[in-house]
mmCIF file of N, CA and C in Angstrom:
data_model
loop_
_atom_site.group_PDB
_atom_site.id
_atom_site.type_symbol
_atom_site.label_atom_id
_atom_site.label_comp_id
_atom_site.label_asym_id
_atom_site.label_seq_id
_atom_site.Cartn_x
_atom_site.Cartn_y
_atom_site.Cartn_z
ATOM 1 N N ALA A 12 1.078 -0.996 0.087
ATOM 2 C CA ALA A 12 0.118 0.282 -0.119
ATOM 3 C C ALA A 12 0.949 1.428 0.045
ATOM 4 N N LEU A 13 1.812 1.250 1.036
ATOM 5 C CA LEU A 13 2.793 2.162 0.752
ATOM 6 C C LEU A 13 3.594 2.576 -0.419
ATOM 7 N N LEU A 14 3.743 1.459 -1.506
ATOM 8 C CA LEU A 14 4.562 1.741 -2.431
ATOM 9 C C LEU A 14 3.901 1.906 -3.655
ATOM 10 N N ARG A 15 2.000 1.508 -3.317
ATOM 11 C CA ARG A 15 1.455 2.034 -4.274
ATOM 12 C C ARG A 15 0.893 3.645 -4.281
ATOM 13 N N GLY A 16 1.429 4.440 -3.090
ATOM 14 C CA GLY A 16 0.733 5.284 -2.908
ATOM 15 C C GLY A 16 -0.480 5.414 -2.250
ATOM 16 N N ASP A 17 -1.028 4.566 -1.812
ATOM 17 C CA ASP A 17 -2.414 4.595 -1.285
ATOM 18 C C ASP A 17 -2.606 5.858 0.108
ATOM 19 N N LYS A 18 -3.662 6.490 -0.289
ATOM 20 C CA LYS A 18 -3.762 7.697 0.302
ATOM 21 C C LYS A 18 -4.179 7.386 1.542
ATOM 22 N N SER A 19 -4.820 5.956 1.999
ATOM 23 C CA SER A 19 -5.139 5.831 3.490
ATOM 24 C C SER A 19 -4.056 5.482 4.422
ATOM 25 N N VAL A 20 -2.833 5.191 3.702
ATOM 26 C CA VAL A 20 -1.598 4.752 4.398
ATOM 27 C C VAL A 20 -0.479 6.099 4.375
ATOM 28 N N LEU A 21 -0.640 6.717 3.008
ATOM 29 C CA LEU A 21 0.587 8.057 2.963
ATOM 30 C C LEU A 21 -0.128 9.067 4.182
ATOM 31 N N TYR A 22 -1.828 9.330 4.271
ATOM 32 C CA TYR A 22 -1.886 10.846 4.499
ATOM 33 C C TYR A 22 -1.798 10.437 6.300
ATOM 34 N N PRO A 23 -1.797 9.656 7.061
ATOM 35 C CA PRO A 23 -1.512 9.148 8.358
ATOM 36 C C PRO A 23 -0.275 9.572 8.579
ATOM 37 N N ILE A 24 0.908 9.080 7.387
ATOM 38 C CA ILE A 24 2.451 9.365 7.906
ATOM 39 C C ILE A 24 2.484 11.003 7.456
ATOM 40 N N PHE A 25 1.917 11.523 6.635
ATOM 41 C CA PHE A 25 2.369 12.664 6.366
ATOM 42 C C PHE A 25 1.790 13.771 7.698
ATOM 43 N N GLN A 26 0.430 13.291 8.345
ATOM 44 C CA GLN A 26 -0.225 14.031 9.550
ATOM 45 C C GLN A 26 0.886 13.848 10.386
ATOM 46 N N TRP A 27 1.743 12.546 10.586
ATOM 47 C CA TRP A 27 2.239 12.563 11.874
ATOM 48 C C TRP A 27 3.779 13.239 11.675
ATOM 49 N N LEU A 28 4.042 13.335 10.608
ATOM 50 C CA LEU A 28 5.507 13.989 10.300
ATOM 51 C C LEU A 28 5.149 15.412 10.492
ATOM 52 N N LEU A 29 4.422 15.807 9.874
ATOM 53 C CA LEU A 29 3.852 17.400 9.985
ATOM 54 C C LEU A 29 3.290 17.902 11.110
ATOM 55 N N SER A 30 3.312 16.959 12.326
ATOM 56 C CA SER A 30 2.878 17.541 13.506
ATOM 57 C C SER A 30 4.303 17.612 14.398
ATOM 58 N N ILE A 31 5.392 17.052 14.228
ATOM 59 C CA ILE A 31 6.435 17.282 14.852
ATOM 60 C C ILE A 31 7.467 17.904 14.269
ATOM 61 N N PRO A 32 7.308 18.612 13.469
ATOM 62 C CA PRO A 32 8.900 19.365 12.277
ATOM 63 C C PRO A 32 10.072 19.536 13.417
ATOM 64 N N ASP A 33 9.913 20.320 14.416
ATOM 65 C CA ASP A 33 10.991 20.562 15.134
ATOM 66 C C ASP A 33 11.836 19.619 15.702
ATOM 67 N N ARG A 34 11.328 18.316 15.946
ATOM 68 C CA ARG A 34 11.755 17.526 16.624
ATOM 69 C C ARG A 34 12.698 16.445 15.517
ATOM 70 N N LEU A 35 11.774 16.667 14.315
ATOM 71 C CA LEU A 35 12.523 15.954 13.027
ATOM 72 C C LEU A 35 13.841 16.697 12.474
ATOM 73 N N SER A 36 13.649 18.054 12.635
ATOM 74 C CA SER A 36 14.779 18.662 11.944
ATOM 75 C C SER A 36 15.648 18.467 13.036
ATOM 76 N N LYS A 37 15.634 18.211 14.147
ATOM 77 C CA LYS A 37 16.562 18.652 15.219
ATOM 78 C C LYS A 37 17.331 17.176 15.076
ATOM 79 N N ARG A 38 16.758 16.190 14.748
ATOM 80 C CA ARG A 38 17.029 14.598 14.405
ATOM 81 C C ARG A 38 18.008 14.358 12.975
ATOM 82 N N ALA A 39 17.526 15.293 12.207
ATOM 83 C CA ALA A 39 18.364 15.627 10.852
ATOM 84 C C ALA A 39 19.800 16.067 10.950
ATOM 85 N N TYR A 40 19.243 17.035 12.102
ATOM 86 C CA TYR A 40 20.690 18.005 11.914
ATOM 87 C C TYR A 40 22.189 17.314 12.661
ATOM 88 N N LEU A 41 21.105 16.506 13.902
ATOM 89 C CA LEU A 41 22.249 15.743 14.371
ATOM 90 C C LEU A 41 22.571 14.433 13.917
ATOM 91 N N ALA A 42 22.226 13.982 12.932
ATOM 92 C CA ALA A 42 22.046 12.702 12.296
ATOM 93 C C ALA A 42 23.229 12.987 10.856
ATOM 94 N N ARG A 43 23.308 14.504 10.617
ATOM 95 C CA ARG A 43 24.270 14.830 10.065
ATOM 96 C C ARG A 43 25.496 14.669 10.537
ATOM 97 N N TYR A 44 25.637 14.810 11.601
ATOM 98 C CA TYR A 44 27.244 14.820 12.558
ATOM 99 C C TYR A 44 27.589 13.383 12.995
ATOM 100 N N LEU A 45 26.582 12.548 13.398
ATOM 101 C CA LEU A 45 26.546 11.633 14.228
ATOM 102 C C LEU A 45 26.597 10.166 13.476
ATOM 103 N N VAL A 46 26.213 10.092 12.380
ATOM 104 C CA VAL A 46 26.627 9.019 11.237
ATOM 105 C C VAL A 46 28.001 8.256 11.615
ATOM 106 N N PRO A 47 28.061 6.896 11.894
ATOM 107 C CA PRO A 47 29.241 6.499 11.905
ATOM 108 C C PRO A 47 29.671 6.234 10.506
ATOM 109 N N ILE A 48 30.931 6.066 10.315
ATOM 110 C CA ILE A 48 31.609 5.498 8.976
ATOM 111 C C ILE A 48 31.958 4.226 8.749
ATOM 112 N N ASP A 49 31.641 3.726 8.043
ATOM 113 C CA ASP A 49 31.970 2.234 8.004
ATOM 114 C C ASP A 49 32.615 1.709 7.018
ATOM 115 N N ILE A 50 33.794 1.242 7.173
ATOM 116 C CA ILE A 50 35.164 1.017 6.534
ATOM 117 C C ILE A 50 35.376 -0.322 6.445
ATOM 118 N N SER A 51 35.514 -0.407 5.571
ATOM 119 C CA SER A 51 35.822 -2.263 5.558
ATOM 120 C C SER A 51 37.115 -2.769 6.127
ATOM 121 N N PRO A 52 37.626 -3.672 6.602
ATOM 122 C CA PRO A 52 38.891 -4.052 7.020
ATOM 123 C C PRO A 52 39.697 -4.121 6.558
ATOM 124 N N GLU A 53 39.312 -4.515 4.900
ATOM 125 C CA GLU A 53 40.767 -4.973 4.321
ATOM 126 C C GLU A 53 41.350 -3.042 4.050
ATOM 127 N N ILE A 54 40.357 -2.263 3.523
ATOM 128 C CA ILE A 54 40.729 -1.016 3.399
ATOM 129 C C ILE A 54 41.854 -0.446 4.855
ATOM 130 N N LEU A 55 41.416 -0.710 5.634
ATOM 131 C CA LEU A 55 41.814 -0.155 7.096
ATOM 132 C C LEU A 55 43.482 -0.798 7.224
ATOM 133 N N GLN A 56 43.595 -2.340 6.595
ATOM 134 C CA GLN A 56 44.937 -2.766 6.661
ATOM 135 C C GLN A 56 45.280 -1.929 6.069
ATOM 136 N N GLN A 57 45.201 -1.537 4.618
ATOM 137 C CA GLN A 57 46.366 -1.298 3.710
ATOM 138 C C GLN A 57 46.172 0.457 4.205
ATOM 139 N N GLU A 58 45.738 0.715 4.710
ATOM 140 C CA GLU A 58 45.950 2.282 5.307
ATOM 141 C C GLU A 58 45.836 2.454 6.666
ATOM 142 N N PRO A 59 46.902 2.222 7.752
ATOM 143 C CA PRO A 59 47.350 2.135 8.778
ATOM 144 C C PRO A 59 46.580 4.045 9.408
ATOM 145 N N ASP A 60 47.095 5.054 8.555
ATOM 146 C CA ASP A 60 46.720 6.195 9.075
ATOM 147 C C ASP A 60 45.377 6.284 9.476
ATOM 148 N N LEU A 61 44.561 5.712 8.508
ATOM 149 C CA LEU A 61 42.967 5.761 8.357
ATOM 150 C C LEU A 61 42.260 5.459 9.666
ATOM 151 N N ILE A 62 43.208 4.699 10.223
ATOM 152 C CA ILE A 62 42.539 4.170 11.611
ATOM 153 C C ILE A 62 42.650 5.371 12.841
ATOM 154 N N ASP A 63 43.914 5.846 12.701
ATOM 155 C CA ASP A 63 43.964 7.069 13.916
ATOM 156 C C ASP A 63 42.564 8.301 13.334
ATOM 157 N N GLN A 64 42.561 8.248 12.103
ATOM 158 C CA GLN A 64 41.601 9.084 11.351
ATOM 159 C C GLN A 64 39.998 8.758 12.049
ATOM 160 N N LEU A 65 40.100 7.497 12.001
ATOM 161 C CA LEU A 65 38.674 7.449 12.409
ATOM 162 C C LEU A 65 38.247 7.204 14.110
ATOM 163 N N THR A 66 39.176 6.954 14.851
ATOM 164 C CA THR A 66 39.603 7.559 15.769
ATOM 165 C C THR A 66 39.442 8.454 16.400
ATOM 166 N N ASP A 67 40.130 9.620 16.013
ATOM 167 C CA ASP A 67 40.102 11.355 15.749
ATOM 168 C C ASP A 67 38.236 11.622 15.750
ATOM 169 N N TYR A 68 38.096 11.084 14.385
ATOM 170 C CA TYR A 68 36.695 11.385 13.861
ATOM 171 C C TYR A 68 35.507 10.875 15.065
ATOM 172 N N ALA A 69 35.493 9.880 15.821
ATOM 173 C CA ALA A 69 34.581 9.065 16.965
ATOM 174 C C ALA A 69 35.110 9.991 18.231
ATOM 175 N N ASP A 70 36.203 10.361 18.226
ATOM 176 C CA ASP A 70 36.487 11.351 19.906
ATOM 177 C C ASP A 70 35.859 12.572 19.597
ATOM 178 N N ASN A 71 35.640 13.113 18.038
ATOM 179 C CA ASN A 71 35.250 14.325 17.920
ATOM 180 C C ASN A 71 33.678 14.351 17.847
ATOM 181 N N GLN A 72 32.978 13.085 17.349
ATOM 182 C CA GLN A 72 31.818 12.968 17.626
ATOM 183 C C GLN A 72 31.114 12.770 18.872
ATOM 184 N N SER A 73 32.519 12.488 19.892
ATOM 185 C CA SER A 73 31.711 12.706 21.817
ATOM 186 C C SER A 73 31.760 13.541 22.118
ATOM 187 N N GLU A 74 32.596 14.776 21.378
ATOM 188 C CA GLU A 74 33.021 15.803 21.920
ATOM 189 C C GLU A 74 31.630 16.897 21.571
ATOM 190 N N PHE A 75 31.159 16.486 20.301
ATOM 191 C CA PHE A 75 30.051 16.767 19.712
ATOM 192 C C PHE A 75 28.610 16.924 20.359
ATOM 193 N N LYS A 76 28.650 15.464 21.200
ATOM 194 C CA LYS A 76 27.630 15.234 21.206
ATOM 195 C C LYS A 76 27.558 15.671 23.185
ATOM 196 N N SER A 77 28.446 15.618 23.485
ATOM 197 C CA SER A 77 28.526 16.393 24.794
ATOM 198 C C SER A 77 28.548 17.941 25.333
ATOM 199 N N LEU A 78 28.911 18.803 23.650
ATOM 200 C CA LEU A 78 28.783 20.061 23.386
ATOM 201 C C LEU A 78 27.264 20.133 23.571
ATOM 202 N N HIS A 79 26.700 19.486 22.567
ATOM 203 C CA HIS A 79 25.023 19.456 21.944
ATOM 204 C C HIS A 79 24.284 19.379 23.268
ATOM 205 N N LYS A 80 24.645 18.333 24.208
ATOM 206 C CA LYS A 80 23.992 18.489 25.282
ATOM 207 C C LYS A 80 23.917 19.559 25.951
ATOM 208 N N GLN A 81 25.432 20.405 26.279
ATOM 209 C CA GLN A 81 25.341 21.520 27.114
ATOM 210 C C GLN A 81 24.852 22.805 26.522
ATOM 211 N N PHE A 82 24.848 22.754 25.107
ATOM 212 C CA PHE A 82 24.203 24.046 24.359
ATOM 213 C C PHE A 82 22.508 23.605 24.821
ATOM 214 N N GLU A 83 21.896 22.396 24.799
ATOM 215 C CA GLU A 83 20.454 22.197 24.694
ATOM 216 C C GLU A 83 19.961 22.549 26.204
ATOM 217 N N ALA A 84 20.883 22.367 27.052
ATOM 218 C CA ALA A 84 20.775 22.736 28.509
ATOM 219 C C ALA A 84 20.718 23.969 28.482
ATOM 220 N N ILE A 85 21.449 25.064 28.221
ATOM 221 C CA ILE A 85 21.851 26.292 28.269
ATOM 222 C C ILE A 85 20.833 26.968 27.735
ATOM 223 N N LYS A 86 20.200 26.405 26.321
ATOM 224 C CA LYS A 86 18.975 27.017 25.871
ATOM 225 C C LYS A 86 17.934 26.566 26.810
ATOM 226 N N GLU A 87 17.398 25.744 26.951
ATOM 227 C CA GLU A 87 16.486 25.153 28.540
ATOM 228 C C GLU A 87 16.323 26.086 29.348
ATOM 229 N N GLY A 88 17.849 26.507 29.895
ATOM 230 C CA GLY A 88 17.501 27.228 31.136
ATOM 231 C C GLY A 88 17.667 28.806 30.612
ATOM 232 N N ARG A 89 17.295 29.291 29.427
ATOM 233 C CA ARG A 89 17.379 31.094 29.384
ATOM 234 C C ARG A 89 16.042 31.078 29.769
ATOM 235 N N PRO A 90 16.407 32.813 30.656
ATOM 236 C CA PRO A 90 15.210 33.043 31.211
ATOM 237 C C PRO A 90 14.605 33.447 29.842
ATOM 238 N N GLY A 91 14.891 33.761 28.770
ATOM 239 C CA GLY A 91 13.659 34.249 27.692
ATOM 240 C C GLY A 91 12.658 33.081 27.272
ATOM 241 N N SER A 92 13.500 32.009 27.893
ATOM 242 C CA SER A 92 12.206 30.833 26.871
ATOM 243 C C SER A 92 11.000 30.644 28.055
ATOM 244 N N GLU A 93 11.215 31.134 29.635
ATOM 245 C CA GLU A 93 10.458 31.017 30.513
ATOM 246 C C GLU A 93 9.309 32.196 30.288
ATOM 247 N N LEU A 94 10.003 33.279 29.573
ATOM 248 C CA LEU A 94 9.216 34.239 29.454
ATOM 249 C C LEU A 94 8.159 34.355 28.152
ATOM 250 N N LYS A 95 8.880 33.372 26.974
ATOM 251 C CA LYS A 95 8.074 33.365 26.018
ATOM 252 C C LYS A 95 7.415 32.405 26.544
ATOM 253 N N ALA A 96 7.181 31.298 27.303
ATOM 254 C CA ALA A 96 6.130 30.494 27.785
ATOM 255 C C ALA A 96 5.409 30.855 28.526
ATOM 256 N N GLU A 97 5.493 31.983 29.019
ATOM 257 C CA GLU A 97 4.401 32.638 29.906
ATOM 258 C C GLU A 97 3.976 33.405 28.910
ATOM 259 N N ILE A 98 4.297 34.353 27.995
ATOM 260 C CA ILE A 98 3.598 35.342 27.180
ATOM 261 C C ILE A 98 2.503 34.346 26.486
ATOM 262 N N GLU A 99 2.950 32.877 25.693
ATOM 263 C CA GLU A 99 1.981 31.912 25.261
ATOM 264 C C GLU A 99 1.236 31.761 26.010
ATOM 265 N N GLN A 100 1.048 31.400 27.112
ATOM 266 C CA GLN A 100 0.000 31.084 28.344
ATOM 267 C C GLN A 100 -0.562 32.086 28.374
ATOM 268 N N LEU A 101 -0.426 33.322 28.422
ATOM 269 C CA LEU A 101 -1.307 34.415 28.492
ATOM 270 C C LEU A 101 -2.423 34.836 27.436
ATOM 271 N N GLU A 102 -1.264 34.519 26.036
ATOM 272 C CA GLU A 102 -2.270 34.851 25.054
ATOM 273 C C GLU A 102 -3.210 33.600 25.024
ATOM 274 N N ASP A 103 -2.834 32.424 25.148
ATOM 275 C CA ASP A 103 -3.874 31.084 25.144
ATOM 276 C C ASP A 103 -5.153 31.382 26.189
ATOM 277 N N GLU A 104 -5.111 32.627 27.353
ATOM 278 C CA GLU A 104 -6.015 32.622 28.307
ATOM 279 C C GLU A 104 -6.626 33.626 27.493
ATOM 280 N N ARG A 105 -6.670 34.516 26.558
ATOM 281 C CA ARG A 105 -7.595 35.428 26.287
ATOM 282 C C ARG A 105 -8.556 34.624 25.468
#
């Protein structure tokens, strides 16, 4: 049904995708930097420097994860986000 483009299957999927755009865009952003690189063992044996580069890449990914978590914590703790939430609440009460 999905491959045929059946509306009864596609519409609920589109509705779900469009209901969470912020979460999906964040996920797409993070995926760009956190995708592991798969290199065959044969190539790794031929290129010993590549092992060091892959180790550096994994270290950089770990650092990116921790920095991104810190950024999200700072972003959530900003006073502006509290004010924005309060403004939205007051607008909803009107």
